[in-house]
């Protein structure tokens, strides 16, 4: 039976506040990868941009006004992050695509193989890349590890009685974050799953499993962290 997994690693946890690479996280991902490599036909990891991407965007936006140009620069950071993670995992067979076409061709032609990718299309978040890869593999779920442990019924930073939500529909997600049917990408929007991606997932019946946050400190094993968090589905 075909078995694939798509895991989005949020940029928010790839670097610390001083923009040092989070090699403690990389070490745990590496262990999970090698422990599970033979269990899947495809392991697809997608890396976000995080603080390094936002920092660079802020510096260049003073002199570069073209929105697509700025997004291309930010996207290149996600691709660099993919290359760093690939090198750290030390598996020479991992494929790192340079274009969306490369990624599609690989996923559609290789019956068993693993890929690490950054963002590959201007106008998409890396959440969207992960969802598109899941769609290409005909797998129904994307896992996302970031600085978010759960989606809450209200902002936990403002309300001590905020309650974690373990299961919600995309419709409920749209209502909570006021997402409209024709919503476009808002770069660096601080929501668990990008609006444009969430609309795509609802149409394609792809779910997102959002986890991370405090679990990154409370639980060592990535496999166990993937069992926590909020499951969003159609």
PDB file of C-alpha atoms in Angstrom:
ATOM      1  CA  UNK A   1       0.000   0.000   0.000  1.00  0.00           C
ATOM      2  CA  UNK A   2       1.340   3.414  -1.007  1.00  0.00           C
ATOM      3  CA  UNK A   3       2.318   5.538   1.991  1.00  0.00           C
ATOM      4  CA  UNK A   4       3.497   9.142   1.778  1.00  0.00           C
ATOM      5  CA  UNK A   5       3.950  12.001   4.232  1.00  0.00           C
ATOM      6  CA  UNK A   6       4.239  15.746   3.669  1.00  0.00           C
ATOM      7  CA  UNK A   7       5.711  17.733   6.556  1.00  0.00           C
ATOM      8  CA  UNK A   8       5.916  21.518   6.505  1.00  0.00           C
ATOM      9  CA  UNK A   9       8.590  22.878   8.861  1.00  0.00           C
ATOM     10  CA  UNK A  10       7.654  26.442   9.697  1.00  0.00           C
ATOM     11  CA  UNK A  11      10.283  29.120   9.329  1.00  0.00           C
ATOM     12  CA  UNK A  12       9.402  30.337  12.823  1.00  0.00           C
ATOM     13  CA  UNK A  13      11.290  27.404  14.351  1.00  0.00           C
ATOM     14  CA  UNK A  14      14.197  27.101  11.898  1.00  0.00           C
ATOM     15  CA  UNK A  15      16.065  30.000  13.527  1.00  0.00           C
ATOM     16  CA  UNK A  16      16.237  31.510  16.997  1.00  0.00           C
ATOM     17  CA  UNK A  17      15.729  35.219  17.743  1.00  0.00           C
ATOM     18  CA  UNK A  18      19.392  35.888  16.906  1.00  0.00           C
ATOM     19  CA  UNK A  19      18.933  34.131  13.542  1.00  0.00           C
ATOM     20  CA  UNK A  20      21.082  31.163  14.524  1.00  0.00           C
ATOM     21  CA  UNK A  21      20.084  27.913  12.814  1.00  0.00           C
ATOM     22  CA  UNK A  22      18.071  25.720  15.182  1.00  0.00           C
ATOM     23  CA  UNK A  23      20.274  22.658  14.952  1.00  0.00           C
ATOM     24  CA  UNK A  24      18.586  21.108  17.989  1.00  0.00           C
ATOM     25  CA  UNK A  25      15.413  20.871  15.895  1.00  0.00           C
ATOM     26  CA  UNK A  26      17.387  19.686  12.864  1.00  0.00           C
ATOM     27  CA  UNK A  27      18.891  16.905  14.972  1.00  0.00           C
ATOM     28  CA  UNK A  28      15.426  15.696  15.979  1.00  0.00           C
ATOM     29  CA  UNK A  29      14.124  15.885  12.408  1.00  0.00           C
ATOM     30  CA  UNK A  30      17.172  13.927  11.257  1.00  0.00           C
ATOM     31  CA  UNK A  31      16.469  11.147  13.744  1.00  0.00           C
ATOM     32  CA  UNK A  32      12.799  11.047  12.705  1.00  0.00           C
ATOM     33  CA  UNK A  33      13.793  11.001   9.023  1.00  0.00           C
ATOM     34  CA  UNK A  34      16.196   8.091   9.299  1.00  0.00           C
ATOM     35  CA  UNK A  35      13.887   6.160  11.647  1.00  0.00           C
ATOM     36  CA  UNK A  36      11.037   6.482   9.143  1.00  0.00           C
ATOM     37  CA  UNK A  37      12.770   6.576   5.771  1.00  0.00           C
ATOM     38  CA  UNK A  38      11.967   2.959   4.924  1.00  0.00           C
ATOM     39  CA  UNK A  39       8.369   3.257   6.149  1.00  0.00           C
ATOM     40  CA  UNK A  40       7.273   5.686   3.425  1.00  0.00           C
ATOM     41  CA  UNK A  41       7.298   5.735  -0.355  1.00  0.00           C
ATOM     42  CA  UNK A  42       7.788   9.509  -0.241  1.00  0.00           C
ATOM     43  CA  UNK A  43       8.844  11.825   2.563  1.00  0.00           C
ATOM     44  CA  UNK A  44       8.395  15.439   1.494  1.00  0.00           C
ATOM     45  CA  UNK A  45       9.706  18.192   3.755  1.00  0.00           C
ATOM     46  CA  UNK A  46       8.878  21.829   2.998  1.00  0.00           C
ATOM     47  CA  UNK A  47      10.788  24.635   4.704  1.00  0.00           C
ATOM     48  CA  UNK A  48       9.489  28.100   5.471  1.00  0.00           C
ATOM     49  CA  UNK A  49      11.479  31.314   5.610  1.00  0.00           C
ATOM     50  CA  UNK A  50      11.015  32.563   9.149  1.00  0.00           C
ATOM     51  CA  UNK A  51      12.926  35.382  10.788  1.00  0.00           C
ATOM     52  CA  UNK A  52      15.749  35.338   8.260  1.00  0.00           C
ATOM     53  CA  UNK A  53      13.309  35.830   5.399  1.00  0.00           C
ATOM     54  CA  UNK A  54      11.404  38.618   7.176  1.00  0.00           C
ATOM     55  CA  UNK A  55      14.643  40.317   8.165  1.00  0.00           C
ATOM     56  CA  UNK A  56      15.907  40.367   4.591  1.00  0.00           C
ATOM     57  CA  UNK A  57      12.526  41.478   3.248  1.00  0.00           C
ATOM     58  CA  UNK A  58      12.568  44.396   5.654  1.00  0.00           C
ATOM     59  CA  UNK A  59      16.027  45.477   4.537  1.00  0.00           C
ATOM     60  CA  UNK A  60      15.422  45.303   0.790  1.00  0.00           C
ATOM     61  CA  UNK A  61      11.877  46.709   0.793  1.00  0.00           C
ATOM     62  CA  UNK A  62      13.267  50.184   1.480  1.00  0.00           C
ATOM     63  CA  UNK A  63      14.855  50.175  -1.968  1.00  0.00           C
ATOM     64  CA  UNK A  64      12.927  47.540  -3.914  1.00  0.00           C
ATOM     65  CA  UNK A  65       9.243  48.281  -4.402  1.00  0.00           C
ATOM     66  CA  UNK A  66       8.209  45.483  -6.761  1.00  0.00           C
ATOM     67  CA  UNK A  67       6.083  43.106  -4.683  1.00  0.00           C
ATOM     68  CA  UNK A  68       6.899  40.030  -6.773  1.00  0.00           C
ATOM     69  CA  UNK A  69      10.584  40.902  -6.640  1.00  0.00           C
ATOM     70  CA  UNK A  70      10.514  41.093  -2.851  1.00  0.00           C
ATOM     71  CA  UNK A  71       8.610  37.819  -2.642  1.00  0.00           C
ATOM     72  CA  UNK A  72      11.155  36.153  -4.941  1.00  0.00           C
ATOM     73  CA  UNK A  73      13.922  37.248  -2.571  1.00  0.00           C
ATOM     74  CA  UNK A  74      12.033  35.881   0.438  1.00  0.00           C
ATOM     75  CA  UNK A  75      11.311  32.676  -1.466  1.00  0.00           C
ATOM     76  CA  UNK A  76      15.022  32.200  -2.136  1.00  0.00           C
ATOM     77  CA  UNK A  77      15.577  32.061   1.639  1.00  0.00           C
ATOM     78  CA  UNK A  78      13.110  29.179   1.939  1.00  0.00           C
ATOM     79  CA  UNK A  79      15.058  27.373  -0.777  1.00  0.00           C
ATOM     80  CA  UNK A  80      18.310  28.014   1.093  1.00  0.00           C
ATOM     81  CA  UNK A  81      16.689  26.570   4.212  1.00  0.00           C
ATOM     82  CA  UNK A  82      15.748  23.465   2.227  1.00  0.00           C
ATOM     83  CA  UNK A  83      19.349  23.084   1.075  1.00  0.00           C
ATOM     84  CA  UNK A  84      20.657  23.491   4.647  1.00  0.00           C
ATOM     85  CA  UNK A  85      18.238  20.886   5.996  1.00  0.00           C
ATOM     86  CA  UNK A  86      19.004  18.502   3.138  1.00  0.00           C
ATOM     87  CA  UNK A  87      22.740  18.786   3.770  1.00  0.00           C
ATOM     88  CA  UNK A  88      22.229  18.214   7.488  1.00  0.00           C
ATOM     89  CA  UNK A  89      20.193  15.045   6.946  1.00  0.00           C
ATOM     90  CA  UNK A  90      23.146  13.551   5.034  1.00  0.00           C
ATOM     91  CA  UNK A  91      21.128  11.512   2.569  1.00  0.00           C
ATOM     92  CA  UNK A  92      22.611  11.893  -0.906  1.00  0.00           C
ATOM     93  CA  UNK A  93      19.387  10.571  -2.447  1.00  0.00           C
ATOM     94  CA  UNK A  94      17.239  13.495  -1.257  1.00  0.00           C
ATOM     95  CA  UNK A  95      15.970  15.591  -4.156  1.00  0.00           C
ATOM     96  CA  UNK A  96      15.918  19.380  -3.761  1.00  0.00           C
ATOM     97  CA  UNK A  97      13.872  20.912  -6.617  1.00  0.00           C
ATOM     98  CA  UNK A  98      14.788  24.261  -8.135  1.00  0.00           C
ATOM     99  CA  UNK A  99      11.440  24.825  -9.861  1.00  0.00           C
ATOM    100  CA  UNK A 100       7.841  23.744  -9.394  1.00  0.00           C
ATOM    101  CA  UNK A 101       8.143  21.739 -12.609  1.00  0.00           C
ATOM    102  CA  UNK A 102      11.117  19.859 -11.151  1.00  0.00           C
ATOM    103  CA  UNK A 103       9.077  18.990  -8.067  1.00  0.00           C
ATOM    104  CA  UNK A 104       6.052  17.803 -10.055  1.00  0.00           C
ATOM    105  CA  UNK A 105       8.197  15.699 -12.370  1.00  0.00           C
ATOM    106  CA  UNK A 106       9.973  14.062  -9.434  1.00  0.00           C
ATOM    107  CA  UNK A 107       6.817  13.277  -7.458  1.00  0.00           C
ATOM    108  CA  UNK A 108       5.025  11.921 -10.521  1.00  0.00           C
ATOM    109  CA  UNK A 109       7.887   9.826 -11.890  1.00  0.00           C
ATOM    110  CA  UNK A 110       9.699   8.435  -8.842  1.00  0.00           C
ATOM    111  CA  UNK A 111       7.786   5.636  -7.128  1.00  0.00           C
ATOM    112  CA  UNK A 112       9.918   5.823  -3.991  1.00  0.00           C
ATOM    113  CA  UNK A 113      12.052   8.802  -3.006  1.00  0.00           C
ATOM    114  CA  UNK A 114      12.331  11.804  -0.717  1.00  0.00           C
ATOM    115  CA  UNK A 115      12.289  15.526  -1.389  1.00  0.00           C
ATOM    116  CA  UNK A 116      13.021  18.723   0.525  1.00  0.00           C
ATOM    117  CA  UNK A 117      11.715  21.941  -0.957  1.00  0.00           C
ATOM    118  CA  UNK A 118      11.418  25.618  -0.218  1.00  0.00           C
ATOM    119  CA  UNK A 119       8.908  27.889  -1.895  1.00  0.00           C
ATOM    120  CA  UNK A 120       8.752  27.473  -5.667  1.00  0.00           C
ATOM    121  CA  UNK A 121       6.101  29.884  -6.922  1.00  0.00           C
ATOM    122  CA  UNK A 122       5.788  33.636  -6.473  1.00  0.00           C
ATOM    123  CA  UNK A 123       2.422  34.385  -4.906  1.00  0.00           C
ATOM    124  CA  UNK A 124       2.349  31.176  -2.875  1.00  0.00           C
ATOM    125  CA  UNK A 125       3.245  30.608   0.742  1.00  0.00           C
ATOM    126  CA  UNK A 126       5.238  27.495   1.576  1.00  0.00           C
ATOM    127  CA  UNK A 127       2.025  26.209   3.189  1.00  0.00           C
ATOM    128  CA  UNK A 128       0.632  26.199  -0.342  1.00  0.00           C
ATOM    129  CA  UNK A 129       3.657  24.370  -1.759  1.00  0.00           C
ATOM    130  CA  UNK A 130       3.163  21.656   0.863  1.00  0.00           C
ATOM    131  CA  UNK A 131      -0.542  21.335   0.018  1.00  0.00           C
ATOM    132  CA  UNK A 132       0.161  21.139  -3.719  1.00  0.00           C
ATOM    133  CA  UNK A 133       2.749  18.401  -3.131  1.00  0.00           C
ATOM    134  CA  UNK A 134       0.212  16.482  -1.031  1.00  0.00           C
ATOM    135  CA  UNK A 135      -2.291  16.831  -3.868  1.00  0.00           C
ATOM    136  CA  UNK A 136       0.282  15.570  -6.390  1.00  0.00           C
ATOM    137  CA  UNK A 137       0.909  12.513  -4.210  1.00  0.00           C
ATOM    138  CA  UNK A 138      -2.823  11.991  -3.583  1.00  0.00           C
ATOM    139  CA  UNK A 139      -2.231  12.104   0.148  1.00  0.00           C
ATOM    140  CA  UNK A 140      -4.944  13.705   2.231  1.00  0.00           C
ATOM    141  CA  UNK A 141      -2.970  15.337   5.037  1.00  0.00           C
ATOM    142  CA  UNK A 142      -0.191  17.849   5.534  1.00  0.00           C
ATOM    143  CA  UNK A 143       1.584  18.017   8.881  1.00  0.00           C
ATOM    144  CA  UNK A 144       2.895  21.402   9.941  1.00  0.00           C
ATOM    145  CA  UNK A 145       5.348  21.957  12.784  1.00  0.00           C
ATOM    146  CA  UNK A 146       5.786  25.599  13.754  1.00  0.00           C
ATOM    147  CA  UNK A 147       5.652  27.827  16.832  1.00  0.00           C
ATOM    148  CA  UNK A 148       1.911  27.062  17.137  1.00  0.00           C
ATOM    149  CA  UNK A 149       0.942  24.172  19.425  1.00  0.00           C
ATOM    150  CA  UNK A 150      -2.821  24.426  18.905  1.00  0.00           C
ATOM    151  CA  UNK A 151      -5.355  26.698  17.323  1.00  0.00           C
ATOM    152  CA  UNK A 152      -7.259  28.269  20.226  1.00  0.00           C
ATOM    153  CA  UNK A 153     -10.789  29.635  20.508  1.00  0.00           C
ATOM    154  CA  UNK A 154      -9.209  33.040  21.263  1.00  0.00           C
ATOM    155  CA  UNK A 155      -5.724  34.523  21.433  1.00  0.00           C
ATOM    156  CA  UNK A 156      -3.866  32.683  24.244  1.00  0.00           C
ATOM    157  CA  UNK A 157      -1.430  35.605  24.534  1.00  0.00           C
ATOM    158  CA  UNK A 158      -4.297  37.859  25.586  1.00  0.00           C
ATOM    159  CA  UNK A 159      -6.709  35.462  27.303  1.00  0.00           C
ATOM    160  CA  UNK A 160      -5.495  33.052  29.983  1.00  0.00           C
ATOM    161  CA  UNK A 161      -8.688  31.008  29.610  1.00  0.00           C
ATOM    162  CA  UNK A 162      -8.200  30.388  25.873  1.00  0.00           C
ATOM    163  CA  UNK A 163      -9.149  26.802  25.054  1.00  0.00           C
ATOM    164  CA  UNK A 164      -7.211  24.664  22.554  1.00  0.00           C
ATOM    165  CA  UNK A 165      -9.192  23.259  19.638  1.00  0.00           C
ATOM    166  CA  UNK A 166      -8.175  19.732  18.668  1.00  0.00           C
ATOM    167  CA  UNK A 167     -10.496  19.281  15.701  1.00  0.00           C
ATOM    168  CA  UNK A 168     -12.084  21.845  13.392  1.00  0.00           C
ATOM    169  CA  UNK A 169     -13.420  22.104   9.853  1.00  0.00           C
ATOM    170  CA  UNK A 170     -12.084  24.416   7.184  1.00  0.00           C
ATOM    171  CA  UNK A 171     -15.409  26.267   7.340  1.00  0.00           C
ATOM    172  CA  UNK A 172     -14.835  26.953  11.031  1.00  0.00           C
ATOM    173  CA  UNK A 173     -11.267  27.995  10.235  1.00  0.00           C
ATOM    174  CA  UNK A 174     -12.481  30.465   7.577  1.00  0.00           C
ATOM    175  CA  UNK A 175     -14.910  32.001  10.064  1.00  0.00           C
ATOM    176  CA  UNK A 176     -12.315  32.280  12.826  1.00  0.00           C
ATOM    177  CA  UNK A 177      -9.736  34.031  10.645  1.00  0.00           C
ATOM    178  CA  UNK A 178     -12.234  35.904   8.439  1.00  0.00           C
ATOM    179  CA  UNK A 179     -11.033  34.264   5.226  1.00  0.00           C
ATOM    180  CA  UNK A 180     -12.956  35.087   2.052  1.00  0.00           C
ATOM    181  CA  UNK A 181     -13.374  32.724  -0.946  1.00  0.00           C
ATOM    182  CA  UNK A 182     -11.120  34.816  -3.209  1.00  0.00           C
ATOM    183  CA  UNK A 183      -8.511  35.610  -0.564  1.00  0.00           C
ATOM    184  CA  UNK A 184      -5.000  36.185  -1.887  1.00  0.00           C
ATOM    185  CA  UNK A 185      -1.681  35.609  -0.165  1.00  0.00           C
ATOM    186  CA  UNK A 186      -0.787  38.070   2.576  1.00  0.00           C
ATOM    187  CA  UNK A 187       2.984  37.675   3.115  1.00  0.00           C
ATOM    188  CA  UNK A 188       3.989  36.974   6.731  1.00  0.00           C
ATOM    189  CA  UNK A 189       0.367  36.883   7.877  1.00  0.00           C
ATOM    190  CA  UNK A 190       0.395  35.419  11.363  1.00  0.00           C
ATOM    191  CA  UNK A 191      -2.210  32.684  10.948  1.00  0.00           C
ATOM    192  CA  UNK A 192      -1.586  28.937  11.317  1.00  0.00           C
ATOM    193  CA  UNK A 193      -2.314  28.076   7.666  1.00  0.00           C
ATOM    194  CA  UNK A 194      -2.140  30.683   4.904  1.00  0.00           C
ATOM    195  CA  UNK A 195      -5.557  31.840   3.660  1.00  0.00           C
ATOM    196  CA  UNK A 196      -5.006  30.951  -0.001  1.00  0.00           C
ATOM    197  CA  UNK A 197      -3.694  27.528   0.998  1.00  0.00           C
ATOM    198  CA  UNK A 198      -6.649  26.862   3.299  1.00  0.00           C
ATOM    199  CA  UNK A 199      -9.107  27.577   0.457  1.00  0.00           C
ATOM    200  CA  UNK A 200      -7.175  25.209  -1.831  1.00  0.00           C
ATOM    201  CA  UNK A 201      -7.153  22.492   0.837  1.00  0.00           C
ATOM    202  CA  UNK A 202     -10.888  22.748   1.409  1.00  0.00           C
ATOM    203  CA  UNK A 203     -11.547  22.383  -2.333  1.00  0.00           C
ATOM    204  CA  UNK A 204      -9.154  19.438  -2.636  1.00  0.00           C
ATOM    205  CA  UNK A 205     -10.260  17.866   0.666  1.00  0.00           C
ATOM    206  CA  UNK A 206      -6.749  18.040   2.057  1.00  0.00           C
ATOM    207  CA  UNK A 207      -6.407  18.359   5.819  1.00  0.00           C
ATOM    208  CA  UNK A 208      -3.748  20.196   7.807  1.00  0.00           C
ATOM    209  CA  UNK A 209      -2.437  18.975  11.141  1.00  0.00           C
ATOM    210  CA  UNK A 210      -0.979  21.966  12.997  1.00  0.00           C
ATOM    211  CA  UNK A 211       1.388  21.266  15.880  1.00  0.00           C
ATOM    212  CA  UNK A 212       4.610  22.416  17.539  1.00  0.00           C
ATOM    213  CA  UNK A 213       4.888  25.328  19.963  1.00  0.00           C
ATOM    214  CA  UNK A 214       5.197  24.129  23.553  1.00  0.00           C
ATOM    215  CA  UNK A 215       5.368  20.511  22.398  1.00  0.00           C
ATOM    216  CA  UNK A 216       8.817  21.204  20.937  1.00  0.00           C
ATOM    217  CA  UNK A 217       9.997  21.768  24.516  1.00  0.00           C
ATOM    218  CA  UNK A 218       7.891  19.126  26.247  1.00  0.00           C
ATOM    219  CA  UNK A 219       8.378  16.258  23.780  1.00  0.00           C
ATOM    220  CA  UNK A 220      11.633  15.192  22.142  1.00  0.00           C
ATOM    221  CA  UNK A 221      10.385  12.811  19.464  1.00  0.00           C
ATOM    222  CA  UNK A 222       9.020  14.389  16.277  1.00  0.00           C
ATOM    223  CA  UNK A 223       6.774  11.340  15.793  1.00  0.00           C
ATOM    224  CA  UNK A 224       5.000  12.054  19.091  1.00  0.00           C
ATOM    225  CA  UNK A 225       4.733  15.795  18.387  1.00  0.00           C
ATOM    226  CA  UNK A 226       2.887  14.932  15.167  1.00  0.00           C
ATOM    227  CA  UNK A 227       0.178  13.299  17.298  1.00  0.00           C
ATOM    228  CA  UNK A 228      -0.535  16.575  19.121  1.00  0.00           C
ATOM    229  CA  UNK A 229      -2.098  19.829  17.975  1.00  0.00           C
ATOM    230  CA  UNK A 230      -5.122  20.787  15.867  1.00  0.00           C
ATOM    231  CA  UNK A 231      -6.524  18.772  12.966  1.00  0.00           C
ATOM    232  CA  UNK A 232      -8.241  20.930  10.296  1.00  0.00           C
ATOM    233  CA  UNK A 233     -10.314  19.184   7.642  1.00  0.00           C
ATOM    234  CA  UNK A 234     -13.221  19.515   5.204  1.00  0.00           C
TER     235      UNK A 234
END
